[in-house]
Short mmCIF file of C-alpha atoms in Angstrom, two decimals:
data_model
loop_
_atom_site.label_atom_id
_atom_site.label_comp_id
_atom_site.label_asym_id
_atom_site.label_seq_id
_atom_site.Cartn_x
_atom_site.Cartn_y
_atom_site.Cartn_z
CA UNK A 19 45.08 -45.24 -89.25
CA UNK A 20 44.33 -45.01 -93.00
CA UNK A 21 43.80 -48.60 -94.50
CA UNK A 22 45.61 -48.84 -98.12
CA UNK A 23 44.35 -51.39 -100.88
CA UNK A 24 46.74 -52.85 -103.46
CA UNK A 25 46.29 -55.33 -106.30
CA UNK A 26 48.88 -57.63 -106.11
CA UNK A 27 49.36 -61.07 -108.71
CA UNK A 28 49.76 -64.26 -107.70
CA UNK A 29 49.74 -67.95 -109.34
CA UNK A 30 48.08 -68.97 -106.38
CA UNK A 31 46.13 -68.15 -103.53
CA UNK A 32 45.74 -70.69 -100.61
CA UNK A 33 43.12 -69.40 -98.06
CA UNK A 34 44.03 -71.17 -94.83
CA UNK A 35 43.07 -68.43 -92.60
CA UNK A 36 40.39 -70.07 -90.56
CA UNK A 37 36.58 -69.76 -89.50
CA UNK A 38 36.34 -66.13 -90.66
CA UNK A 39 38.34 -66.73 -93.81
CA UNK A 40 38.99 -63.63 -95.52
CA UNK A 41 39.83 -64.76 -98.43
CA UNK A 42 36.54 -66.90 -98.66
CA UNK A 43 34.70 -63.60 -98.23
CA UNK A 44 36.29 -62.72 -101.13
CA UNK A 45 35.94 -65.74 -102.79
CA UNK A 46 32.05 -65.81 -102.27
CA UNK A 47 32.01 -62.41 -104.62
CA UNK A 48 32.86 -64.80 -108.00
CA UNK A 49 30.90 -67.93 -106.66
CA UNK A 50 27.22 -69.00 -107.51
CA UNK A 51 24.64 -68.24 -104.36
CA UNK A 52 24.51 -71.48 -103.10
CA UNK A 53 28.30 -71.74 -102.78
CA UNK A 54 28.60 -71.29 -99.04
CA UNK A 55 25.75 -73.04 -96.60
CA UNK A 56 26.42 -72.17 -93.06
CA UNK A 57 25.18 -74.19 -90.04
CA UNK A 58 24.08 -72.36 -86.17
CA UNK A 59 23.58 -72.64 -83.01
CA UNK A 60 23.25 -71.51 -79.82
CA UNK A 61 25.80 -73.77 -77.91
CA UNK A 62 28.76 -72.58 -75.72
CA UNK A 63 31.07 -74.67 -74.09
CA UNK A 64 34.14 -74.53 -71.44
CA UNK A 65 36.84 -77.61 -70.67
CA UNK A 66 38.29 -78.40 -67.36
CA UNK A 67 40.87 -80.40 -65.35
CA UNK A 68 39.74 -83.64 -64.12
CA UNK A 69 41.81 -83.62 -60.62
CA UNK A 70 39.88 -86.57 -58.84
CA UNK A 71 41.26 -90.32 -59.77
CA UNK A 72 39.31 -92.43 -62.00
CA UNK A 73 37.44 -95.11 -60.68
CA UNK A 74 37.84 -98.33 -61.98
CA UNK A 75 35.20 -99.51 -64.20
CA UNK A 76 34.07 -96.15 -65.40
CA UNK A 77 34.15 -95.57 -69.16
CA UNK A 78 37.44 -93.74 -69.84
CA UNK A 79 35.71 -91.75 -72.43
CA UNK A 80 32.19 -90.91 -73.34
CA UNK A 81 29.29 -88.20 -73.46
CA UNK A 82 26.17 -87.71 -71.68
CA UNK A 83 23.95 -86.98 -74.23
CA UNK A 84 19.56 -87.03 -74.34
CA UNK A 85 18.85 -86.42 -70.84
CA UNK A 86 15.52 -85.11 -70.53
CA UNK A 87 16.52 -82.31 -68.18
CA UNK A 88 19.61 -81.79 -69.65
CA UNK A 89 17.92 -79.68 -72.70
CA UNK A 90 20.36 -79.79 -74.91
CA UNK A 91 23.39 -79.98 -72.90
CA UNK A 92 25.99 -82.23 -73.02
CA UNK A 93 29.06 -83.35 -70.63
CA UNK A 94 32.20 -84.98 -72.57
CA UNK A 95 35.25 -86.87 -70.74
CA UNK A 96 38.59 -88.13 -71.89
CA UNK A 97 40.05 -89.54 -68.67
CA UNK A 98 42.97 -91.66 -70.54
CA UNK A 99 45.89 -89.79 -69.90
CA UNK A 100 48.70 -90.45 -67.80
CA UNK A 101 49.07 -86.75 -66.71
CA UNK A 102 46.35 -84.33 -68.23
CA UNK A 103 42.56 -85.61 -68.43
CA UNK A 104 39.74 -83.11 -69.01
CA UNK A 105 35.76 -82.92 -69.06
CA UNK A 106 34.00 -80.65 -71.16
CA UNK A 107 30.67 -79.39 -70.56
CA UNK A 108 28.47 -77.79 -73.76
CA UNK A 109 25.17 -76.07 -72.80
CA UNK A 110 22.75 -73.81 -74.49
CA UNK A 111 22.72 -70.56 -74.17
CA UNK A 112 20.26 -70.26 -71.61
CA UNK A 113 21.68 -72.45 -69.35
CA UNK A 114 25.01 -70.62 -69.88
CA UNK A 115 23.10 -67.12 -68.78
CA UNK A 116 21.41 -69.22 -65.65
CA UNK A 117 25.78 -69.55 -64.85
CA UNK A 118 25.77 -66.52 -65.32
CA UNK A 119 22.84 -65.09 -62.96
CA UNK A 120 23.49 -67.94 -60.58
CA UNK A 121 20.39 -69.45 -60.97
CA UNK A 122 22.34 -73.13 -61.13
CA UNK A 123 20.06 -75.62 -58.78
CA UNK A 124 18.57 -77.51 -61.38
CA UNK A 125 21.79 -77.90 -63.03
CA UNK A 126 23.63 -78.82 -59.71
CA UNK A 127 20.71 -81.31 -59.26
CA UNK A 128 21.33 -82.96 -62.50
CA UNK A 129 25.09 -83.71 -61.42
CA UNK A 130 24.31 -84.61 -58.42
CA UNK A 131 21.73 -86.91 -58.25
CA UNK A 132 20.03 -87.07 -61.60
CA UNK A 133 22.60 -88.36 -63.51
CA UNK A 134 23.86 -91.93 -62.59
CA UNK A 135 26.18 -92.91 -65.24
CA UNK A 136 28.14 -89.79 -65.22
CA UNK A 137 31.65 -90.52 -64.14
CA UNK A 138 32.34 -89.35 -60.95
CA UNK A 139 35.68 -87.39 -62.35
CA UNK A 140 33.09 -86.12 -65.20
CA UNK A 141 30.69 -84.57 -62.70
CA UNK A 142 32.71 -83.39 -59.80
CA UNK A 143 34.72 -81.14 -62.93
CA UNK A 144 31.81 -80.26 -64.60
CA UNK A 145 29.97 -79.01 -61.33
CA UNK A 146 32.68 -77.17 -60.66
CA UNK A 147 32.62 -75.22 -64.09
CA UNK A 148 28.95 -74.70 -63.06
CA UNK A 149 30.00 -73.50 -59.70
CA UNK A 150 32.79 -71.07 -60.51
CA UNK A 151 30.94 -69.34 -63.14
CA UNK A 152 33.39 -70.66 -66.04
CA UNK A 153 33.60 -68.50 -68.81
CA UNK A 154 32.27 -69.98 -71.60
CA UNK A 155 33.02 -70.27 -75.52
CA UNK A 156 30.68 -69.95 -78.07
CA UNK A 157 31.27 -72.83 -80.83
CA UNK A 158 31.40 -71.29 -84.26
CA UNK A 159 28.64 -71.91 -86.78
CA UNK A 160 29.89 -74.51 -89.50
CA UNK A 161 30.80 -74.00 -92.73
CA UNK A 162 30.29 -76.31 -95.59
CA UNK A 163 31.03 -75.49 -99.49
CA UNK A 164 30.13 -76.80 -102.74
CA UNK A 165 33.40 -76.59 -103.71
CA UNK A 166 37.02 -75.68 -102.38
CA UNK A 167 38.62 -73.70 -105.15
CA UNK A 168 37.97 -70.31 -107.55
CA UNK A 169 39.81 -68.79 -109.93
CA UNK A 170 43.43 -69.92 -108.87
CA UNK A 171 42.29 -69.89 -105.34
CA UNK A 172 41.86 -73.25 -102.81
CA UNK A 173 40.55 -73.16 -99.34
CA UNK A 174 41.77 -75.15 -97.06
CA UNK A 175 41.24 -76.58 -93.48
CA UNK A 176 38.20 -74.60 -91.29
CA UNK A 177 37.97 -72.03 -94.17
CA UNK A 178 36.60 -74.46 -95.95
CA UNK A 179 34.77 -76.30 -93.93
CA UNK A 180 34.51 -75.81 -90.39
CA UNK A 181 32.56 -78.14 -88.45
CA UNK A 182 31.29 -79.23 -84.59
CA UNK A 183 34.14 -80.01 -82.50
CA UNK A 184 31.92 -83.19 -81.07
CA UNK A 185 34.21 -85.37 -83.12
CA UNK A 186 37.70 -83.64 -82.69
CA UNK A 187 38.46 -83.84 -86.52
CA UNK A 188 38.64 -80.17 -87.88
CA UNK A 189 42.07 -80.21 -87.01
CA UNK A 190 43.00 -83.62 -88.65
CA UNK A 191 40.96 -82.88 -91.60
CA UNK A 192 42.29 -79.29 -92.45
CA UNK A 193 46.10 -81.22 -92.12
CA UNK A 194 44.87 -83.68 -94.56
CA UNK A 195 43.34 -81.26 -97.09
CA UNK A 196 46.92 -79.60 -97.26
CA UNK A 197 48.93 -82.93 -97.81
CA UNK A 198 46.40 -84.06 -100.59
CA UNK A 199 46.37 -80.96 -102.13
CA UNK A 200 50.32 -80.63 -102.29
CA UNK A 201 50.31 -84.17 -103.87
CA UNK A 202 47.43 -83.30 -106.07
CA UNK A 203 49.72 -80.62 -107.52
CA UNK A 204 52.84 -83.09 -107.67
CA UNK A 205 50.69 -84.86 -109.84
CA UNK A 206 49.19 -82.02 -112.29
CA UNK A 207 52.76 -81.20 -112.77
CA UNK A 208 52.60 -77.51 -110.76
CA UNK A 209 49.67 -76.99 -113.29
CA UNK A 210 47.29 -74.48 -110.92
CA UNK A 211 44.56 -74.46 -113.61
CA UNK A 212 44.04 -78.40 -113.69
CA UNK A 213 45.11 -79.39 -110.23
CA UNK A 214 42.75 -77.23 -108.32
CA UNK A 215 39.51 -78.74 -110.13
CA UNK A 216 40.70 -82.49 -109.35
CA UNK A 217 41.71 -81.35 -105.64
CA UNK A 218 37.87 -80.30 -105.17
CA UNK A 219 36.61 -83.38 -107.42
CA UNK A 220 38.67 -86.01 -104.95
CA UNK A 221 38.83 -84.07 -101.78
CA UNK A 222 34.71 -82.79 -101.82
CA UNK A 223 32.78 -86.05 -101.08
CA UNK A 224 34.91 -86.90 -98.20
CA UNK A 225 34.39 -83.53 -97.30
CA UNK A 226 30.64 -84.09 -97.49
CA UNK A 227 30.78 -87.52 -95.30
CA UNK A 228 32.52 -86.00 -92.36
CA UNK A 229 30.25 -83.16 -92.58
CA UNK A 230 27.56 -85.13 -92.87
CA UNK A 231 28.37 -87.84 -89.84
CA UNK A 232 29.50 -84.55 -87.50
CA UNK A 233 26.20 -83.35 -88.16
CA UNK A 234 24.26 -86.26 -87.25
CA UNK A 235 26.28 -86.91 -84.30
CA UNK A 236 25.81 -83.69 -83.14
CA UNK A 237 22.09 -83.00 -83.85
CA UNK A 238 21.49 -86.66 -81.95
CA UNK A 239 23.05 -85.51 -78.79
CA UNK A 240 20.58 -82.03 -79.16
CA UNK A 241 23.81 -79.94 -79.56
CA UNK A 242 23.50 -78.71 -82.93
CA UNK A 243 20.69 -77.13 -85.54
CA UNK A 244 20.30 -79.19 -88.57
CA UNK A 245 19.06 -75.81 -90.54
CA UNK A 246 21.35 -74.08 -93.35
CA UNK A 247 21.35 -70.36 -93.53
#
């Protein structure tokens, strides 16, 4: 297959295409060097049905997080649902390959016995991902820009700034982006050339906060690497 490339104009470019943004790539060819930090880490993590009831008393939802022998790992739980409730269970990559080879007693042991204010919904699920060899996901590396426009171009949602899911907001963020940025332009009269600098001037700091609380949530529960790259 022979792959054809055509310049093509446009008043406006909206780059909504996701963690490996193609038209950020692009994008990063016209911006300064320090346009694009990116965040990693070596986390993976698989979800699960919670099938046992929920005892009463337990917190409906939580995280396990700072266990000594947990080493990084962390087990999440949202048990409120009438009909679907699931745990979550995020480990580092070596204790995903130890799945993997079977090499799980420590692991097991944790669940079992180690771990006393772990649901019992949260650990029978999350021993079972352990158990069954669950295949597991890695979480992409986070993206965070110093701004969200170019040259009548605007990123929006995780091409702009994809983050930890620890907090469940990429989704509610990248909506919002899109309804500011539509009434940004109500506002600039359909003007590209003067809306897309005030979308980035009001829409970057809040950005930056949720960035910057998903971060510190997620390097306090040892899931995440505070280093740019």
């Amino acid at each position: 297959m022979i792959l054809m490339s055509m310049q093509v104009p446009y008043d406006l470019l909206i780059g909504a295409d996701g963690v490996g943004s193609i038209v950020r790539a692009a994008l990063n060819k016209l911006m300064p060097s320090n346009y694009e930090r990116r965040y990693r880490h070596n986390q993976s993590y698989c979800t699960a049905p919670i099938t046992t009831p929920v005892s009463g008393g337990q917190p409906m939802h939580a995280s396990l997080q700072g266990h000594p022998l947990f080493k990084g790992g962390t087990v999440m739980w949202d048990a409120r649902g009438d009909h679907y409730n699931q745990a979550a269970l995020e480990l580092p990559k070596h204790q995903v390959d130890a799945i993997r080879d079977d090499n799980v007693d420590q692991l097991l042991t944790l669940f079992e016995n180690v771990a006393p204010n772990l649901p019992s919904c949260a650990r029978i699920a999350s021993t079972d991902l352990v158990r069954r060899k669950a295949n597991f996901h890695s979480v992409p590396s986070w993206t965070d820009l110093s701004q969200m426009h170019g040259p009548k171009t605007v990123l929006l949602g995780d091409a702009a700034h994809t983050m930890h899911p620890v907090l469940g907001q990429g989704l509610n963020v990248g909506l919002e982006d899109a309804m500011l940025f539509v009434q940004c332009l109500e506002r600039h009269g359909s003007n590209v050339d003067t809306a897309l600098p005030a979308f980035n001037t009001e829409r970057t700091p809040d950005i930056h906060a949720i960035l910057t609380i998903n971060e510190a949530v997620a390097s306090g529960m040892g899931i995440a690497s505070q280093h740019g790259s």
